Structures are given as C-alpha cells and as structure tokens.
Coordinates of N, CA and C in Angstrom, one line a residue:
Chain D
A187 N 105.1 -151.9 86.8 CA 105.3 -150.9 85.6 C 106.8 -150.4 85.7
Q188 N 107.2 -150.1 84.6 CA 108.6 -149.6 84.4 C 108.5 -148.1 84.0
S189 N 109.4 -147.2 84.3 CA 109.6 -146.0 83.8 C 111.0 -145.4 83.6
V190 N 111.2 -144.5 82.9 CA 112.5 -143.9 82.6 C 112.5 -142.5 82.8
T191 N 113.5 -141.9 83.5 CA 113.6 -140.4 83.7 C 115.0 -140.0 83.1
Q192 N 115.0 -139.1 82.1 CA 116.2 -138.6 81.6 C 116.3 -137.2 82.3
L193 N 117.4 -137.0 83.1 CA 117.4 -135.8 84.0 C 117.7 -134.5 83.4
D194 N 118.2 -134.5 82.0 CA 118.5 -133.3 81.5 C 117.9 -133.2 80.1
S195 N 117.0 -132.2 79.8 CA 116.4 -132.2 78.4 C 117.3 -131.6 77.4
Q196 N 118.3 -130.8 77.8 CA 119.2 -130.2 76.9 C 120.6 -130.2 77.5
V197 N 121.5 -130.5 76.8 CA 123.0 -130.5 77.3 C 123.9 -129.9 76.1
P198 N 124.2 -128.6 76.4 CA 125.2 -128.0 75.4 C 126.6 -128.2 75.9
V199 N 127.5 -128.5 75.0 CA 128.8 -128.8 75.4 C 129.7 -128.3 74.2
F200 N 131.1 -128.0 74.6 CA 131.8 -127.5 73.4 C 132.7 -128.8 72.9
E201 N 133.2 -128.7 71.7 CA 133.8 -129.7 71.0 C 135.0 -130.2 71.7
E202 N 135.2 -131.5 71.8 CA 136.3 -132.1 72.5 C 136.2 -132.2 74.0
A203 N 135.2 -131.5 74.6 CA 134.9 -131.8 76.0 C 134.2 -133.0 76.3
P204 N 134.2 -133.6 77.5 CA 133.5 -134.7 77.9 C 132.0 -134.4 78.2
V205 N 131.2 -135.5 78.1 CA 129.8 -135.1 78.3 C 129.1 -136.4 79.0
E206 N 128.2 -136.2 79.8 CA 127.5 -137.2 80.5 C 126.0 -137.0 80.3
L207 N 125.2 -137.9 79.9 CA 123.7 -137.7 79.9 C 123.2 -138.6 80.8
R208 N 122.3 -138.2 81.7 CA 121.9 -138.9 82.8 C 120.6 -139.6 82.5
C209 N 120.4 -140.8 83.1 CA 119.2 -141.7 82.9 C 119.0 -142.5 84.2
N210 N 117.8 -142.3 84.8 CA 117.3 -143.1 86.0 C 116.2 -143.9 85.5
Y211 N 116.0 -145.2 86.1 CA 114.9 -146.0 85.6 C 114.3 -146.6 86.9
S212 N 113.0 -147.0 86.7 CA 112.2 -147.6 87.9 C 111.7 -148.8 87.3
S213 N 111.9 -150.0 88.0 CA 111.2 -151.2 87.8 C 111.3 -152.2 88.9
S214 N 110.3 -152.9 89.1 CA 110.2 -153.9 90.2 C 110.9 -155.2 89.9
V215 N 111.2 -155.4 88.7 CA 111.9 -156.7 88.2 C 113.2 -156.4 87.4
S216 N 114.0 -157.5 87.0 CA 115.2 -157.3 86.2 C 114.8 -156.6 84.9
V217 N 115.9 -155.7 84.5 CA 115.6 -155.1 83.3 C 116.7 -155.1 82.3
Y218 N 116.6 -154.9 81.1 CA 117.6 -154.5 80.1 C 117.5 -152.9 79.9
L219 N 118.7 -152.5 79.5 CA 118.8 -151.1 79.4 C 119.4 -150.7 78.0
F220 N 119.0 -149.6 77.4 CA 119.4 -149.2 76.1 C 119.6 -147.7 76.0
W221 N 120.5 -147.2 75.2 CA 120.6 -146.0 74.7 C 120.5 -146.0 73.2
Y222 N 119.6 -145.1 72.7 CA 119.4 -144.8 71.3 C 119.7 -143.4 71.0
V223 N 120.3 -143.2 69.6 CA 120.6 -141.8 69.1 C 119.6 -141.6 67.9
Q224 N 119.1 -140.4 67.8 CA 118.3 -139.9 66.7 C 118.9 -138.6 66.2
Y225 N 119.4 -138.8 64.9 CA 119.8 -137.6 64.2 C 118.6 -137.0 63.5
P226 N 118.7 -135.6 63.2 CA 117.6 -134.9 62.7 C 116.9 -135.5 61.6
N227 N 115.5 -135.7 61.5 CA 114.7 -136.3 60.6 C 115.1 -137.7 60.2
Q228 N 115.6 -138.5 61.3 CA 115.8 -139.7 61.0 C 115.2 -140.6 62.2
G229 N 115.1 -142.0 62.0 CA 114.7 -142.8 63.1 C 115.8 -143.1 64.1
L230 N 115.3 -143.8 65.2 CA 116.3 -144.0 66.2 C 117.3 -145.2 65.8
Q231 N 118.5 -145.2 66.2 CA 119.3 -146.3 66.1 C 120.0 -146.6 67.3
L232 N 120.3 -147.8 67.6 CA 120.8 -148.4 68.8 C 122.2 -147.9 69.0
L233 N 122.5 -147.3 70.1 CA 123.9 -146.9 70.5 C 124.6 -148.0 71.3
L234 N 123.9 -148.4 72.4 CA 124.5 -149.6 73.2 C 123.4 -150.1 73.9
K235 N 123.7 -151.2 74.7 CA 122.6 -152.0 75.6 C 123.4 -152.7 76.8
Y236 N 122.7 -152.7 77.8 CA 123.1 -153.5 78.9 C 122.1 -154.6 79.2
L237 N 122.6 -155.8 79.0 CA 121.8 -157.1 79.3 C 122.1 -157.7 80.6
S238 N 123.4 -158.1 80.9 CA 123.8 -158.6 82.2 C 125.4 -158.6 82.0
G239 N 126.0 -158.9 83.3 CA 127.4 -159.0 83.2 C 128.1 -157.7 83.6
S240 N 129.1 -157.3 82.9 CA 129.9 -156.2 83.2 C 129.1 -155.0 83.2
T241 N 129.2 -154.1 84.2 CA 128.2 -152.9 84.3 C 128.8 -151.8 83.4
L242 N 129.9 -151.9 82.8 CA 130.4 -150.8 81.9 C 130.3 -151.5 80.4
V243 N 129.4 -150.8 79.6 CA 129.2 -151.2 78.3 C 129.7 -150.2 77.3
K244 N 130.3 -150.8 76.3 CA 130.7 -149.7 75.3 C 129.8 -149.9 74.0
G245 N 129.7 -148.7 73.3 CA 128.8 -148.7 72.2 C 129.5 -148.1 70.9
I246 N 128.7 -147.8 70.0 CA 129.2 -147.2 68.8 C 129.6 -145.8 69.0
N247 N 130.6 -145.1 68.1 CA 130.9 -143.8 68.2 C 131.6 -143.3 69.4
G248 N 132.2 -144.3 70.1 CA 133.0 -143.9 71.3 C 132.3 -143.7 72.6
F249 N 130.9 -144.0 72.5 CA 130.0 -143.8 73.7 C 130.2 -145.1 74.7
E250 N 130.0 -144.8 76.0 CA 129.9 -145.9 76.8 C 128.9 -145.6 77.9
A251 N 128.4 -146.6 78.7 CA 127.4 -146.2 79.6 C 127.8 -147.3 80.9
E252 N 127.4 -146.8 82.0 CA 127.6 -147.6 83.3 C 126.3 -147.9 83.9
F253 N 125.9 -149.1 84.3 CA 124.8 -149.6 84.9 C 125.1 -149.6 86.3
N254 N 124.2 -148.9 87.2 CA 124.5 -148.9 88.6 C 123.1 -149.3 89.2
K255 N 123.0 -150.5 89.7 CA 121.8 -151.2 90.1 C 121.4 -150.5 91.4
S256 N 122.3 -150.1 92.3 CA 121.8 -149.5 93.5 C 121.3 -148.2 93.4
Q257 N 121.7 -147.5 92.4 CA 121.2 -146.2 92.1 C 120.1 -146.1 91.0
T258 N 119.9 -147.3 90.5 CA 118.9 -147.5 89.3 C 119.3 -146.5 88.3
S259 N 120.5 -146.4 88.0 CA 120.9 -145.4 86.8 C 121.7 -146.1 85.7
F260 N 121.7 -145.4 84.5 CA 122.4 -145.9 83.4 C 122.8 -144.7 82.6
H261 N 123.8 -144.1 83.1 CA 124.3 -142.8 82.5 C 125.2 -143.1 81.2
L262 N 125.1 -142.3 80.3 CA 125.9 -142.2 79.0 C 127.0 -141.3 79.0
R263 N 128.2 -141.7 78.7 CA 129.2 -140.8 78.6 C 130.1 -141.0 77.4
K264 N 130.8 -139.8 77.1 CA 131.8 -139.8 76.0 C 132.9 -139.0 76.5
P265 N 134.3 -139.4 76.3 CA 135.3 -138.5 76.9 C 135.6 -137.3 76.0
S266 N 135.3 -137.3 74.8 CA 135.5 -136.2 73.9 C 134.6 -136.2 72.7
V267 N 133.7 -135.1 72.7 CA 132.6 -135.1 71.8 C 133.1 -134.4 70.5
H268 N 132.2 -134.7 69.4 CA 132.5 -134.0 68.2 C 131.2 -133.4 67.7
I269 N 131.4 -132.4 66.7 CA 130.2 -131.8 66.2 C 129.1 -132.8 65.7
S270 N 129.6 -133.8 65.1 CA 128.8 -134.8 64.6 C 127.9 -135.6 65.7
D271 N 128.2 -135.5 67.0 CA 127.5 -136.1 67.9 C 126.2 -135.2 68.3
T272 N 126.0 -134.2 67.8 CA 124.8 -133.3 68.0 C 123.6 -134.2 67.5
A273 N 122.6 -134.4 68.4 CA 121.6 -135.3 68.2 C 120.7 -135.5 69.4
E274 N 119.7 -136.2 69.2 CA 118.7 -136.5 70.4 C 119.0 -138.0 70.9
Y275 N 119.2 -138.0 72.2 CA 119.6 -139.3 72.8 C 118.3 -139.9 73.8
F276 N 118.1 -141.1 73.6 CA 117.0 -141.6 74.3 C 117.5 -142.8 75.1
C277 N 117.1 -142.8 76.4 CA 117.3 -144.0 77.2 C 116.1 -144.8 77.3
A278 N 116.2 -146.1 77.3 CA 115.1 -147.0 77.2 C 115.2 -148.2 78.2
V279 N 114.1 -148.7 78.8 CA 114.2 -149.8 79.7 C 113.2 -151.0 79.2
S280 N 113.6 -152.2 79.4 CA 112.7 -153.3 78.9 C 112.9 -154.3 80.1
E281 N 111.7 -154.7 80.6 CA 111.7 -155.8 81.5 C 112.1 -157.1 80.9
T282 N 112.9 -157.9 81.5 CA 113.5 -159.0 80.9 C 112.5 -160.1 80.4
N283 N 111.3 -160.0 80.9 CA 110.3 -161.1 80.5 C 109.2 -160.4 79.7
A284 N 109.4 -159.2 79.2 CA 108.4 -158.5 78.4 C 109.1 -158.2 77.1
G285 N 108.1 -157.9 76.2 CA 108.6 -157.6 74.8 C 108.7 -156.2 74.4
K286 N 108.3 -155.2 75.3 CA 108.3 -153.8 74.8 C 109.1 -152.9 75.8
S287 N 109.6 -151.9 75.2 CA 110.4 -150.9 76.0 C 109.8 -149.6 76.3
T288 N 110.1 -149.0 77.3 CA 109.7 -147.7 77.8 C 110.9 -146.6 77.5
F289 N 110.5 -145.6 76.9 CA 111.5 -144.6 76.6 C 111.4 -143.3 77.5
G290 N 112.6 -142.8 77.7 CA 112.6 -141.5 78.3 C 112.2 -140.4 77.3
D291 N 112.1 -139.2 77.8 CA 111.6 -138.1 77.0 C 112.8 -137.6 76.1
G292 N 114.1 -138.1 76.2 CA 115.1 -137.5 75.3 C 115.9 -136.5 76.0
T293 N 117.2 -136.4 75.5 CA 118.1 -135.4 75.9 C 118.8 -134.8 74.5
T294 N 118.6 -133.5 74.4 CA 119.3 -133.0 73.1 C 120.6 -132.5 73.4
L295 N 121.6 -133.2 72.8 CA 123.0 -132.9 72.9 C 123.4 -132.0 71.8
T296 N 123.9 -130.8 72.2 CA 124.3 -129.9 71.2 C 125.9 -129.6 71.3
V297 N 126.5 -129.9 70.4 CA 128.0 -129.8 70.4 C 128.5 -128.4 69.7
K298 N 129.0 -127.5 70.4 CA 129.4 -126.3 69.9 C 130.9 -126.2 69.4
P299 N 131.3 -125.5 68.4 CA 132.6 -125.5 67.9 C 133.5 -124.6 68.9
Chain V
N104 N 119.8 -155.1 52.4 CA 119.2 -155.3 53.7 C 118.3 -154.2 54.0
A105 N 117.0 -154.2 53.8 CA 116.2 -153.0 53.9 C 115.9 -152.6 55.4
G106 N 115.7 -153.6 56.2 CA 115.4 -153.4 57.7 C 113.9 -153.1 57.8
V107 N 113.6 -152.0 58.3 CA 112.2 -151.6 58.6 C 111.8 -150.4 57.6
T108 N 110.9 -150.7 56.8 CA 110.4 -149.6 55.8 C 109.1 -149.1 56.2
Q109 N 109.0 -147.8 56.2 CA 107.7 -147.1 56.5 C 107.4 -146.2 55.4
T110 N 106.0 -146.2 55.0 CA 105.5 -145.3 54.0 C 104.1 -144.8 54.5
P111 N 103.8 -143.6 54.1 CA 104.6 -142.6 53.4 C 105.5 -142.0 54.4
K112 N 106.4 -141.0 53.9 CA 107.3 -140.3 54.8 C 106.6 -139.1 55.4
F113 N 105.7 -138.4 54.6 CA 105.0 -137.4 55.0 C 103.5 -137.4 54.6
R114 N 102.6 -136.8 55.4 CA 101.2 -136.9 54.9 C 100.5 -135.7 55.8
I115 N 99.6 -135.1 54.9 CA 98.8 -134.0 55.6 C 97.3 -134.6 55.5
L116 N 96.7 -134.7 56.5 CA 95.2 -135.1 56.5 C 94.3 -134.1 57.0
K117 N 93.1 -134.1 56.4 CA 92.1 -133.2 57.0 C 91.4 -133.9 58.2
I118 N 90.8 -133.2 59.2 CA 90.2 -133.7 60.3 C 89.0 -134.6 59.8
G119 N 88.9 -135.7 60.3 CA 87.9 -136.8 60.0 C 88.3 -137.6 58.9
Q120 N 89.3 -137.4 58.2 CA 89.9 -138.4 57.1 C 90.4 -139.7 57.8
S121 N 90.6 -140.7 57.1 CA 91.2 -141.8 57.6 C 92.4 -142.2 56.6
M122 N 93.4 -142.9 57.3 CA 94.6 -143.3 56.5 C 95.2 -144.6 57.1
T123 N 96.1 -145.3 56.4 CA 96.9 -146.3 56.8 C 98.3 -146.1 56.7
L124 N 99.1 -146.1 57.9 CA 100.6 -146.0 57.7 C 101.1 -147.5 57.6
Q125 N 101.9 -147.6 56.6 CA 102.4 -148.9 56.3 C 103.8 -149.1 56.9
C126 N 104.0 -150.4 57.4 CA 105.3 -150.7 58.0 C 105.6 -152.2 57.4
A127 N 106.8 -152.3 57.0 CA 107.2 -153.6 56.6 C 108.7 -154.0 57.1
Q128 N 108.9 -155.2 57.5 CA 110.3 -155.5 57.8 C 110.7 -156.9 57.2
D129 N 112.0 -156.9 56.8 CA 112.5 -158.1 56.1 C 113.4 -158.9 57.0
M130 N 113.4 -158.8 58.3 CA 114.3 -159.5 59.1 C 113.7 -160.7 59.8
N131 N 112.6 -161.0 59.4 CA 111.8 -162.1 60.0 C 111.6 -162.0 61.6
H132 N 111.5 -160.7 62.0 CA 111.3 -160.5 63.4 C 109.9 -160.8 63.9
N133 N 109.7 -161.4 64.9 CA 108.4 -161.6 65.4 C 107.7 -160.4 66.1
Y134 N 108.5 -159.5 66.8 CA 107.9 -158.5 67.4 C 107.9 -157.2 66.7
M135 N 106.7 -156.6 66.6 CA 106.7 -155.3 65.9 C 105.9 -154.3 66.8
Y136 N 106.2 -152.9 66.6 CA 105.7 -152.0 67.5 C 105.4 -150.6 66.7
W137 N 104.4 -149.9 67.1 CA 104.2 -148.7 66.7 C 104.2 -147.6 67.9
Y138 N 105.2 -146.6 67.6 CA 105.2 -145.5 68.5 C 104.9 -144.2 67.9
R139 N 104.6 -143.3 68.7 CA 104.4 -141.9 68.2 C 105.4 -141.1 69.0
Q140 N 105.9 -140.0 68.4 CA 107.0 -139.0 69.0 C 106.4 -137.7 68.9
D141 N 106.0 -137.1 70.0 CA 105.7 -135.8 70.1 C 106.9 -134.9 70.5
P142 N 106.9 -133.6 70.1 CA 108.2 -132.8 70.5 C 108.3 -132.8 72.0
G143 N 109.5 -133.1 72.5 CA 109.9 -133.1 73.9 C 109.2 -134.2 74.7
M144 N 108.4 -135.1 74.1 CA 107.7 -136.1 74.9 C 108.3 -137.5 74.8
G145 N 109.3 -137.7 74.1 CA 109.8 -139.0 73.8 C 108.9 -139.8 73.1
L146 N 108.9 -141.1 73.1 CA 108.1 -142.0 72.3 C 107.0 -142.8 73.3
K147 N 105.9 -142.8 72.7 CA 104.8 -143.4 73.4 C 104.3 -144.7 72.6
L148 N 104.1 -145.7 73.3 CA 103.7 -147.0 72.5 C 102.3 -146.9 72.1
I149 N 101.9 -147.2 70.9 CA 100.6 -147.2 70.4 C 100.0 -148.6 70.5
Y150 N 100.5 -149.5 69.7 CA 100.2 -150.9 69.7 C 101.6 -151.7 69.4
Y151 N 101.4 -152.9 69.8 CA 102.4 -153.9 69.4 C 102.0 -155.2 69.1
S152 N 102.8 -156.0 68.6 CA 102.4 -157.4 68.2 C 103.7 -158.3 68.4
V153 N 103.3 -159.4 69.0 CA 104.4 -160.5 69.3 C 104.3 -161.6 68.3
G154 N 103.6 -161.4 67.2 CA 103.6 -162.5 66.1 C 102.4 -162.3 65.2
A155 N 102.2 -163.0 64.1 CA 101.2 -162.8 63.3 C 99.9 -163.3 63.9
G156 N 98.9 -162.4 63.8 CA 97.5 -162.7 64.5 C 97.4 -162.3 65.9
I157 N 98.5 -161.7 66.4 CA 98.5 -161.4 67.9 C 98.9 -159.8 68.0
T158 N 97.9 -159.0 68.5 CA 98.3 -157.6 68.8 C 97.9 -157.2 70.2
D159 N 98.3 -156.2 70.7 CA 98.0 -155.7 72.0 C 98.1 -154.2 72.0
K160 N 97.3 -153.5 73.0 CA 97.4 -152.1 73.1 C 98.5 -151.6 73.8
G161 N 99.1 -150.5 73.6 CA 100.1 -149.9 74.5 C 99.6 -148.7 75.3
E162 N 100.4 -147.7 75.4 CA 99.9 -146.6 76.3 C 98.8 -145.8 75.7
V163 N 98.8 -145.5 74.4 CA 98.0 -144.4 73.8 C 97.3 -145.1 72.5
P164 N 96.5 -146.1 72.6 CA 95.8 -146.6 71.5 C 94.6 -146.0 70.9
N165 N 94.0 -145.1 71.7 CA 92.7 -144.6 71.3 C 92.9 -143.7 69.9
G166 N 92.1 -144.1 69.0 CA 92.1 -143.4 67.7 C 92.9 -144.3 66.7
Y167 N 93.2 -145.4 67.1 CA 94.1 -146.2 66.2 C 93.7 -147.7 66.1
N168 N 94.0 -148.3 65.0 CA 93.8 -149.8 65.0 C 95.0 -150.4 64.3
V169 N 95.2 -151.8 64.6 CA 96.3 -152.4 63.9 C 95.8 -153.7 63.4
S170 N 96.6 -154.4 62.6 CA 96.3 -155.8 62.2 C 97.7 -156.3 62.0
R171 N 97.8 -157.7 62.0 CA 99.1 -158.3 61.7 C 98.8 -159.8 61.2
S172 N 98.6 -159.7 59.8 CA 98.2 -161.0 59.2 C 99.5 -161.8 58.8
T173 N 100.6 -161.2 58.6 CA 101.7 -161.9 58.3 C 103.0 -161.3 59.3
T174 N 104.1 -162.1 59.3 CA 105.3 -161.6 60.1 C 105.8 -160.3 59.5
E175 N 105.8 -160.2 58.2 CA 106.4 -158.8 57.6 C 105.7 -157.6 57.7
Y176 N 104.5 -157.5 57.8 CA 103.7 -156.3 57.7 C 102.9 -155.9 59.0
F177 N 102.9 -154.8 59.3 CA 102.1 -154.3 60.6 C 101.6 -152.9 60.4
P178 N 100.4 -152.8 59.7 CA 99.9 -151.5 59.3 C 99.2 -150.8 60.5
L179 N 99.3 -149.5 60.6 CA 98.6 -148.8 61.6 C 97.5 -148.0 61.0
R180 N 96.3 -148.1 61.4 CA 95.1 -147.5 60.7 C 94.7 -146.3 61.7
L181 N 94.4 -145.1 61.1 CA 94.0 -144.0 61.8 C 92.6 -143.7 61.2
E182 N 91.5 -143.8 62.1 CA 90.2 -143.5 61.8 C 89.8 -142.2 62.3
L183 N 89.0 -141.4 61.4 CA 88.6 -140.0 61.9 C 89.7 -139.2 62.5
A184 N 90.6 -139.0 61.7 CA 91.8 -138.1 62.1 C 91.5 -136.8 62.9
A185 N 92.2 -136.7 64.0 CA 92.1 -135.3 64.8 C 93.4 -134.7 65.0
P186 N 93.4 -133.4 65.3 CA 94.6 -132.5 65.4 C 95.5 -133.2 66.4
S187 N 95.0 -133.8 67.5 CA 95.8 -134.5 68.5 C 96.7 -135.6 67.9
Q188 N 96.4 -136.1 66.8 CA 97.2 -137.2 66.1 C 98.2 -136.7 65.3
T189 N 98.5 -135.4 65.2 CA 99.6 -134.8 64.6 C 100.9 -135.2 65.3
S190 N 101.8 -135.9 64.6 CA 103.0 -136.5 65.4 C 103.9 -137.1 64.2
V191 N 104.9 -137.7 64.8 CA 105.8 -138.5 64.0 C 105.7 -139.9 64.5
Y192 N 105.4 -140.9 63.5 CA 105.0 -142.2 63.8 C 106.3 -143.2 63.4
F193 N 106.6 -143.9 64.4 CA 107.7 -144.8 64.1 C 107.4 -146.2 64.3
C194 N 107.7 -147.1 63.3 CA 107.5 -148.5 63.4 C 108.9 -149.2 63.8
A195 N 108.8 -150.2 64.6 CA 110.1 -150.8 65.0 C 109.8 -152.3 65.1
S196 N 111.0 -153.1 65.0 CA 110.7 -154.5 65.2 C 112.1 -155.1 66.0
R197 N 111.8 -156.4 66.6 CA 112.8 -157.1 67.0 C 112.5 -158.5 67.3
Q198 N 113.6 -159.2 67.6 CA 113.2 -160.7 67.9 C 113.0 -160.8 69.3
P199 N 112.2 -161.8 69.8 CA 112.0 -161.9 71.4 C 113.3 -162.1 72.1
P200 N 113.3 -161.6 73.3 CA 114.5 -161.8 74.1 C 114.8 -163.4 74.2
G201 N 116.2 -163.6 74.2 CA 116.5 -165.0 74.3 C 116.9 -165.7 73.1
Q202 N 116.8 -164.9 71.9 CA 117.0 -165.5 70.5 C 118.2 -164.8 69.9
G203 N 119.3 -164.7 70.7 CA 120.5 -164.2 70.4 C 120.8 -162.9 70.8
P204 N 122.1 -162.6 71.0 CA 122.5 -161.2 71.6 C 122.1 -160.0 70.7
G205 N 121.9 -160.2 69.5 CA 121.7 -159.1 68.7 C 120.3 -158.8 68.5
T206 N 119.4 -159.4 69.2 CA 118.0 -159.3 69.1 C 117.3 -158.4 70.1
Y207 N 118.1 -157.8 71.0 CA 117.3 -157.2 72.1 C 116.9 -155.9 71.8
G208 N 117.8 -155.2 70.9 CA 117.5 -153.8 70.7 C 116.5 -153.7 69.6
Y209 N 115.8 -152.5 69.5 CA 114.9 -152.3 68.4 C 115.5 -152.0 67.1
T210 N 115.0 -152.2 65.9 CA 115.4 -151.7 64.7 C 114.2 -150.7 64.3
F211 N 114.4 -149.5 64.0 CA 113.4 -148.6 63.8 C 113.4 -148.2 62.2
G212 N 112.2 -147.8 61.8 CA 112.0 -147.3 60.5 C 112.3 -145.8 60.6
S213 N 112.3 -145.1 59.4 CA 112.7 -143.7 59.3 C 111.5 -142.8 59.7
G214 N 110.3 -143.3 60.0 CA 109.3 -142.4 60.4 C 108.3 -141.9 59.3
T215 N 107.1 -141.7 59.9 CA 106.1 -140.9 59.0 C 105.6 -139.7 59.7
R216 N 105.9 -138.5 59.1 CA 105.4 -137.2 59.7 C 104.0 -137.0 59.3
L217 N 103.1 -137.0 60.2 CA 101.7 -136.8 59.9 C 101.2 -135.4 60.5
T218 N 100.5 -134.6 59.6 CA 99.9 -133.4 60.2 C 98.4 -133.4 59.9
V219 N 97.6 -133.3 60.9 CA 96.1 -133.2 60.8 C 95.7 -131.8 60.9
V220 N 95.0 -131.3 59.9 CA 94.7 -129.8 59.8 C 93.1 -129.8 59.7

C-alpha cells in the first residue's frame, strides 16, 4: 500500500519570499509523484510530475520539485511567491503498475502582501 | 475542449433521499475516478474504473454505487443519503500509464458540493 504525508497543513509566507511545501511518501514499489494545486471553489489541476530521470522537475507558474528516493520525499519549492499563489496544494503518489493515486491531506499556502 | 464535466455543481439532499452525480469526459480516457474531499482531509477514493464495464471499490465505497457503460460517462449514485456524505465530490480521468507522457496526471472536474440535511 502507498501513503502520502504532507508535513505542513498551513504555510503562511510574505510575497516575494521563497517557499517549500514538504511531502513524504511510503511505497514498497516504484512510484510516480505529483503535485496538484486547487484554487478556491475549483477542481485540482496538475502542477508538475515526476515519472523518471532527472530528480528535479519543473512545473507551471515557476514551481519546481525535487525527488529524493533515499528520503522518500518530493518537496515543492518556489523561489519567489506571488499573492496569486495562495491556494491548496496536494501531493499525490501512484504506483507505476497501478491506475489510482493516493493524495495527501493538503497544504494551504497563504501569501501575504 | 471541455475536459471533465460534472453536474450539478451544488445540491442539497434530505436524509434518506437518493441522487446521481453525473460525470462526463471528452478525452477518450479509459480510467475514471470518483473522490470525495472533506475539509482538511484531502481526497479519498470512492470508486474507479479502468474501462467500460469495469469498476472497482476505493477506500470509502460504502453508501455509493457506480456504473460505466461507456468510455465517456461515469455516474456516481448515492442511495439513502446520510449527513456523513456531506462533502465535495470530484470526478477525474486519465489514460493508463504508458500511453504517452501527458497521460499520467489526472484531469479533474470542477466538483459537486453536496449537503445532506
């Protein structure tokens, strides 16, 4: 079985500051990893994904994430956040031979002016 | 390109009533999913389908039923609604792994907010 733990439920940060949202996962087999963003009253949209290869993956809106197999982590980062980045962020894991993903409980990112 | 369309967007049900949440996708995706999102709890998988005529239970299937007669549609049926089913329901779809690099992530609908009173 697979599981995902997002280590911070809420992350407040000032505009133009860097941010890191932390995600650890557990699985006994190879996995694909994802970050999704959910703006208020909307569905989730894919931010970025790690399938294989380079451990640093870049996504939309200036976000990037680094896959660390030894620490079973997939932390999301952005060097300088904007007010418009205020949203809920979800980390998800999918075993490579399975069709469904398991989601973390989410991290609320609040960017203050 | 509509993607995944969910209807209705909002619904209030009385305890014991039944309803069907509709989900349609126009991307010819084989895999479809139903999740529920409770505040602070992330998304929990209710049911999923890997193709027409094939469905399977997720983590929290009790109180729900699904059918998948075509690739495009994947309705979720609530029988005898209970307050514990108050939640936001999301439908999602994707292609199976291995069918192109753009197919691994989910495409989500905009959700159905259901309140049972």
